[in-house]
XYZ file of C-alpha atoms in Angstrom:
423
model
C -20.954 -27.051 -65.306
C -24.203 -29.232 -64.678
C -23.514 -32.984 -63.581
C -24.799 -35.409 -65.943
C -26.858 -37.330 -63.382
C -28.424 -34.453 -62.026
C -29.478 -33.671 -65.258
C -30.582 -37.318 -65.962
C -32.449 -37.391 -62.979
C -34.389 -34.166 -63.016
C -34.431 -33.623 -66.727
C -38.408 -31.274 -66.200
C -36.724 -29.223 -63.842
C -33.692 -28.362 -65.113
C -35.487 -27.597 -68.246
C -38.138 -25.337 -66.285
C -35.670 -23.626 -64.242
C -33.378 -22.726 -67.252
C -36.201 -21.233 -68.637
C -36.344 -18.586 -66.038
C -32.772 -17.283 -68.097
C -35.377 -17.273 -71.079
C -33.793 -20.349 -72.525
C -35.048 -23.166 -74.174
C -33.212 -26.141 -72.934
C -34.812 -29.020 -73.989
C -32.994 -29.930 -77.343
C -29.760 -29.204 -75.462
C -30.777 -31.534 -72.411
C -32.142 -34.385 -74.916
C -28.599 -33.478 -76.698
C -26.476 -34.732 -73.297
C -29.255 -37.504 -72.210
C -28.432 -38.672 -75.537
C -24.383 -38.246 -75.980
C -24.585 -39.568 -72.038
C -26.034 -42.540 -73.199
C -24.441 -43.430 -76.362
C -20.853 -43.163 -74.221
C -22.349 -45.484 -71.562
C -23.383 -47.903 -73.893
C -19.634 -47.704 -75.434
C -17.892 -47.896 -72.280
C -19.901 -51.106 -71.455
C -18.761 -52.499 -74.643
C -15.580 -51.378 -74.385
C -15.625 -52.857 -70.544
C -16.534 -56.142 -72.168
C -14.118 -56.525 -74.634
C -11.231 -55.566 -72.115
C -12.503 -58.034 -69.700
C -12.251 -60.999 -72.548
C -9.284 -60.101 -73.541
C -7.701 -60.817 -70.180
C -9.737 -63.617 -70.097
C -8.508 -64.907 -73.144
C -4.778 -63.534 -72.063
C -5.034 -66.113 -69.242
C -6.150 -69.175 -71.436
C -3.740 -68.504 -73.951
C -0.686 -68.904 -71.207
C -2.434 -72.426 -69.586
C -2.875 -73.741 -73.504
C 0.717 -72.720 -73.880
C 1.795 -74.366 -70.535
C -0.157 -77.643 -71.786
C 1.564 -77.627 -74.902
C -1.780 -77.009 -76.651
C -0.161 -74.147 -79.273
C -2.273 -74.712 -81.622
C -5.619 -74.048 -80.103
C -3.330 -71.082 -78.457
C -2.135 -69.074 -81.350
C -5.982 -69.195 -82.696
C -6.491 -67.015 -79.507
C -3.995 -65.052 -79.740
C -5.684 -64.211 -83.299
C -9.160 -62.965 -81.759
C -7.008 -61.329 -78.709
C -5.629 -59.631 -81.836
C -8.922 -58.573 -83.094
C -9.668 -57.601 -79.650
C -6.912 -54.914 -79.308
C -8.536 -53.315 -82.757
C -11.593 -53.278 -81.697
C -10.574 -51.727 -78.250
C -8.844 -49.245 -79.963
C -11.694 -48.217 -81.830
C -13.835 -47.974 -79.293
C -11.499 -45.938 -77.142
C -11.221 -43.473 -79.825
C -15.013 -43.225 -80.673
C -15.727 -42.798 -76.559
C -13.272 -40.103 -76.836
C -15.202 -38.119 -79.418
C -18.273 -38.462 -77.797
C -17.280 -37.498 -74.213
C -15.475 -34.316 -75.809
C -18.917 -33.390 -78.269
C -20.478 -34.106 -74.250
C -18.321 -31.559 -72.683
C -18.634 -29.225 -75.003
C -22.279 -29.050 -75.252
C -21.971 -28.859 -70.923
C -19.846 -25.847 -71.420
C -22.498 -24.100 -73.100
C -25.276 -24.821 -70.206
C -25.795 -22.685 -67.918
C -26.139 -23.188 -64.106
C -29.602 -23.729 -62.929
C -31.342 -21.307 -61.349
C -32.313 -21.982 -57.446
C -36.269 -21.925 -56.874
C -36.249 -18.157 -55.244
C -35.099 -16.429 -58.499
C -37.434 -14.442 -59.948
C -38.117 -15.165 -64.093
C -37.357 -11.682 -66.081
C -35.557 -10.756 -69.020
C -33.459 -7.952 -67.609
C -32.140 -5.865 -65.031
C -35.817 -3.877 -64.957
C -37.013 -7.394 -63.814
C -34.581 -7.671 -60.905
C -36.668 -7.799 -57.134
C -35.518 -5.087 -54.743
C -35.332 -7.371 -51.111
C -33.766 -4.584 -48.640
C -33.053 -0.836 -48.754
C -31.166 1.410 -45.891
C -29.993 4.384 -45.737
C -30.918 8.140 -46.267
C -30.355 9.292 -49.788
C -28.753 13.222 -48.771
C -30.245 16.389 -50.085
C -27.329 17.947 -51.447
C -26.728 22.065 -51.941
C -27.319 23.983 -55.829
C -24.622 23.087 -57.820
C -23.869 19.609 -56.283
C -21.221 17.783 -59.252
C -21.018 14.496 -60.483
C -17.847 12.459 -59.404
C -15.757 12.935 -62.489
C -16.242 17.141 -62.702
C -15.366 16.795 -58.615
C -12.414 14.597 -59.823
C -11.153 17.753 -61.657
C -12.004 20.134 -59.725
C -9.569 19.082 -56.821
C -7.758 17.136 -58.993
C -7.709 13.287 -57.541
C -8.673 11.514 -60.787
C -7.328 12.453 -64.445
C -9.277 10.132 -66.773
C -7.551 12.324 -69.449
C -4.564 11.389 -68.516
C -5.076 7.403 -69.068
C -6.685 8.174 -71.773
C -3.215 9.658 -72.879
C -1.338 6.719 -71.539
C -3.323 3.882 -72.630
C -6.899 4.387 -73.493
C -10.960 5.381 -72.357
C -11.683 3.145 -69.094
C -8.278 3.504 -67.729
C -8.409 6.705 -65.126
C -5.319 7.429 -63.739
C -5.921 8.678 -59.811
C -3.684 11.412 -57.921
C -2.773 13.276 -54.626
C -5.991 12.694 -52.143
C -7.547 10.343 -54.956
C -4.949 7.905 -54.510
C -4.354 8.228 -50.977
C -8.534 7.618 -50.566
C -8.224 4.388 -53.313
C -5.167 3.004 -51.217
C -7.467 3.744 -47.990
C -10.723 1.656 -49.129
C -8.703 -1.198 -50.100
C -6.798 -1.179 -46.909
C -10.840 -0.936 -45.185
C -12.113 -3.307 -46.998
C -9.138 -6.073 -46.511
C -9.563 -5.250 -42.801
C -13.258 -5.740 -42.753
C -12.584 -9.040 -44.528
C -9.790 -10.913 -42.144
C -11.864 -9.469 -39.060
C -14.846 -11.500 -39.988
C -12.766 -14.698 -40.804
C -11.189 -14.161 -43.952
C -7.875 -15.135 -44.860
C -5.924 -12.518 -47.327
C -4.107 -13.570 -50.126
C -2.310 -12.026 -52.720
C -2.655 -13.320 -55.707
C -1.765 -13.774 -59.640
C -2.848 -11.045 -61.778
C -2.956 -13.622 -64.720
C -4.269 -17.230 -65.139
C -4.115 -19.770 -67.630
C -6.884 -20.871 -69.993
C -7.507 -23.957 -67.645
C -8.172 -21.763 -64.451
C -10.890 -19.380 -66.827
C -12.572 -22.763 -67.400
C -12.438 -23.491 -64.051
C -14.681 -20.844 -62.832
C -16.735 -20.564 -65.946
C -15.168 -17.521 -67.407
C -14.154 -19.411 -70.470
C -15.500 -20.308 -72.606
C -18.561 -17.811 -72.014
C -16.950 -14.536 -71.144
C -14.034 -15.012 -73.991
C -14.919 -11.918 -75.597
C -14.883 -9.414 -72.460
C -11.164 -10.898 -71.349
C -7.597 -9.413 -72.434
C -5.633 -12.292 -73.746
C -2.036 -12.084 -73.828
C -1.491 -14.618 -76.999
C 1.861 -15.554 -76.964
C 1.540 -17.165 -72.835
C -2.138 -18.051 -73.761
C -2.559 -16.548 -70.588
C -5.351 -13.762 -69.725
C -5.959 -10.804 -67.534
C -7.935 -11.698 -64.530
C -11.636 -9.738 -64.720
C -11.665 -10.464 -61.057
C -10.056 -12.018 -58.217
C -12.509 -14.788 -58.528
C -10.744 -16.756 -61.032
C -7.140 -17.069 -59.600
C -9.047 -17.178 -56.173
C -11.426 -20.252 -56.823
C -8.695 -22.068 -58.848
C -6.609 -22.275 -55.591
C -8.782 -25.324 -54.724
C -8.696 -27.011 -58.481
C -8.499 -30.904 -58.563
C -8.333 -30.533 -54.636
C -10.202 -33.402 -52.382
C -11.058 -31.573 -48.974
C -12.148 -32.937 -45.759
C -15.524 -32.505 -43.789
C -13.657 -31.052 -41.070
C -11.705 -28.414 -43.423
C -15.024 -26.446 -44.143
C -15.768 -23.486 -43.878
C -13.129 -21.955 -46.446
C -12.881 -18.171 -46.381
C -10.532 -15.873 -48.493
C -10.119 -12.679 -49.359
C -7.797 -11.028 -51.365
C -7.394 -7.288 -53.299
C -6.141 -7.376 -57.284
C -6.866 -5.428 -60.275
C -9.623 -6.626 -62.529
C -9.417 -6.116 -66.414
C -12.581 -6.351 -68.690
C -12.218 -5.574 -72.132
C -16.138 -5.141 -72.658
C -16.865 -2.129 -70.638
C -19.930 -0.923 -71.828
C -21.345 1.939 -74.498
C -20.737 5.487 -74.473
C -22.661 7.954 -72.282
C -23.915 9.673 -68.935
C -24.225 6.178 -67.690
C -20.528 5.017 -68.619
C -19.007 8.687 -67.804
C -15.928 9.138 -65.267
C -15.687 5.719 -62.880
C -18.675 4.141 -63.628
C -17.800 1.268 -66.169
C -14.088 1.234 -66.489
C -11.356 -1.427 -68.477
C -8.902 -1.481 -65.314
C -10.533 -1.212 -61.458
C -9.651 -2.341 -58.062
C -11.657 -4.966 -56.362
C -11.469 -6.694 -52.669
C -13.460 -9.919 -53.100
C -14.793 -12.332 -50.878
C -14.703 -16.409 -51.296
C -15.900 -19.329 -49.781
C -15.703 -23.431 -50.172
C -18.481 -24.627 -48.221
C -20.542 -27.623 -47.490
C -23.384 -28.450 -49.487
C -25.886 -28.049 -46.712
C -24.003 -24.520 -45.134
C -23.769 -23.074 -48.536
C -26.873 -20.519 -48.284
C -26.273 -19.976 -44.594
C -23.035 -19.042 -45.995
C -24.550 -16.956 -48.493
C -26.975 -14.722 -45.833
C -23.425 -14.217 -43.766
C -21.754 -12.819 -46.779
C -25.148 -10.658 -47.376
C -24.670 -9.219 -43.824
C -21.048 -8.786 -44.162
C -21.300 -6.607 -47.038
C -24.156 -4.621 -45.528
C -21.981 -4.231 -42.211
C -19.257 -2.391 -44.603
C -21.979 0.186 -46.380
C -23.262 0.996 -42.899
C -20.084 1.748 -41.840
C -19.624 4.190 -45.003
C -23.022 5.465 -44.395
C -24.074 5.121 -47.897
C -27.800 4.630 -48.961
C -27.789 1.268 -50.130
C -30.102 -1.644 -52.029
C -29.955 -5.039 -52.270
C -31.933 -6.251 -55.481
C -32.328 -10.179 -56.246
C -31.445 -10.832 -59.583
C -33.912 -12.592 -61.945
C -32.904 -15.010 -64.758
C -32.613 -13.024 -67.570
C -29.786 -11.074 -65.285
C -28.434 -14.019 -63.663
C -24.698 -14.460 -64.339
C -23.737 -18.098 -66.604
C -22.363 -19.374 -63.560
C -24.923 -18.438 -60.315
C -27.735 -20.093 -59.154
C -28.586 -17.227 -56.825
C -26.861 -13.785 -56.909
C -27.608 -10.757 -54.728
C -26.665 -7.358 -56.110
C -25.707 -4.079 -53.768
C -26.535 -0.774 -55.445
C -25.305 2.728 -54.236
C -26.974 5.548 -54.751
C -25.668 8.180 -56.602
C -27.033 11.323 -55.069
C -25.583 13.906 -58.051
C -26.450 11.454 -60.898
C -30.035 10.421 -59.256
C -29.446 6.599 -60.186
C -28.519 3.630 -58.467
C -25.113 2.167 -59.182
C -24.256 -1.676 -58.508
C -20.979 -2.047 -56.318
C -21.671 -5.768 -55.598
C -22.300 -9.155 -56.738
C -22.753 -11.841 -53.918
C -23.288 -15.349 -55.322
C -24.117 -18.752 -54.726
C -22.477 -21.350 -57.605
C -23.364 -24.874 -55.680
C -21.733 -27.019 -57.566
C -21.880 -25.665 -61.175
C -17.509 -24.492 -60.425
C -16.917 -26.891 -58.160
C -17.670 -29.968 -61.667
C -15.707 -27.644 -63.687
C -12.949 -27.552 -60.813
C -13.041 -30.860 -59.983
C -13.258 -29.931 -56.124
C -14.243 -32.504 -54.087
C -14.549 -33.425 -50.243
C -14.922 -36.849 -48.764
C -18.304 -37.012 -46.916
C -18.643 -38.769 -43.531
C -19.760 -41.882 -45.304
C -16.098 -41.910 -47.082
C -18.065 -41.138 -50.688
C -16.400 -37.854 -52.656
C -18.655 -35.049 -53.258
C -18.994 -31.780 -54.616
C -18.359 -28.762 -52.533
C -20.335 -25.171 -52.952
C -18.359 -22.322 -53.918
C -19.512 -18.791 -53.542
C -18.128 -15.539 -53.866
C -18.817 -11.467 -53.429
C -17.052 -8.092 -54.068
C -16.408 -6.658 -50.355
C -16.013 -4.393 -52.092
C -15.588 -2.938 -55.757
C -14.049 0.258 -55.837
C -14.618 2.788 -58.718
C -18.692 2.993 -57.908
C -17.882 3.014 -53.982
C -15.215 5.938 -54.514
C -17.947 7.391 -56.543
C -20.771 7.370 -54.550
C -18.454 8.806 -51.553
C -17.447 11.651 -53.663
C -20.887 12.584 -55.064
C -22.570 11.911 -51.459
C -20.102 13.379 -49.134
C -19.517 16.624 -51.007
C -20.047 20.152 -49.589
C -20.087 23.333 -51.030
C -16.572 23.773 -49.505
C -14.948 19.928 -50.093
C -15.328 16.458 -50.192
C -15.795 14.737 -46.295
C -14.284 11.461 -45.662
C -16.305 8.970 -43.999
C -15.543 8.633 -40.060
C -14.788 4.841 -40.839
C -11.737 5.955 -43.403
C -9.928 9.028 -41.833
C -7.414 6.493 -39.547
C -6.637 5.062 -43.103
C -6.505 8.411 -45.117
C -5.342 10.378 -42.634
C -7.350 13.621 -43.398
C -11.396 14.257 -43.021
C -11.451 16.787 -46.361
C -10.688 16.809 -50.099
C -10.522 20.906 -50.685
């Protein structure tokens, strides 16, 4: 969440930047400043009352020692009154602090200055494009028909076992899926990311730490009896490794990667755009996460973008990069670049990765700090990106690499699959 001192000192900037998200934040920001002022005044009164109580306690001790019992007893009555006052002040302070926190949880991150204004994904800015879109033969099929033709993904079986959005991968389809996971992890570790195997369920504190709660509560599967949540992305358990952590400047940069299944209740509406692998309730993803010194986080973001580029270049898939506008920006992000691969058989772009810098927004929730060279505690910056989300990468491979007698496997994946064609 946003830091109150930052809001106080940069009120106009915060309101102007949040307007890029199509949010009129004026009242919320005024309410934050007002609640914080009330909280600070109560805290000052409480501190003064506690200081007076301490002073009186010492004075009472001296009076008893000198035999001035009557004066001491009078002061004891005063300390009793102060004790009752401090109790009431503490209760009021807690109410104000809780109201302030609840309000701050509702305010999204402030977009970076280069984030374009806009209402939806139609207003995102294309900043890069690479790769030649292949020309397919007459009769080329979308991936869901290819999956059925070559018996590599069974959507109906997944529907029988669980429901829509839970596909079953079979034979060479399962092997290709496993090959992609291993390839992505190998690419990430070779780039300096430490591999982690992470839990697939998280507690409520972890959901709040990375901003999924309360913003995306309806999108998460909730195990109510244990009050645990199935993860929507490895970002949640991975970033929460560093919750309540105090780092040193020498600990930067921190870079981790991990493969997890991801679970999302709200997978979208019906229709061609969500058919097959286009949108699922359960899918596999390899994530990269970084914890950075604030002065280096945007250099790190550029490095993450270039890393994802290198993967798509090796897969030889046509792709483009979009800078998300304010209206399409995630709740916790200050700046996001989306990668999209072109699906030739569907004649449309499919999102396969989001690479984001959250600046201090998550770190403030997580209490993720570092001791700077001046000995003062400072919030770190957190970043994450998909490297990569598997379903649409797999869809892009199936569709773009199809031939009349089978589906070719990208050369870089063949050592992982052990075969060069699905037929």
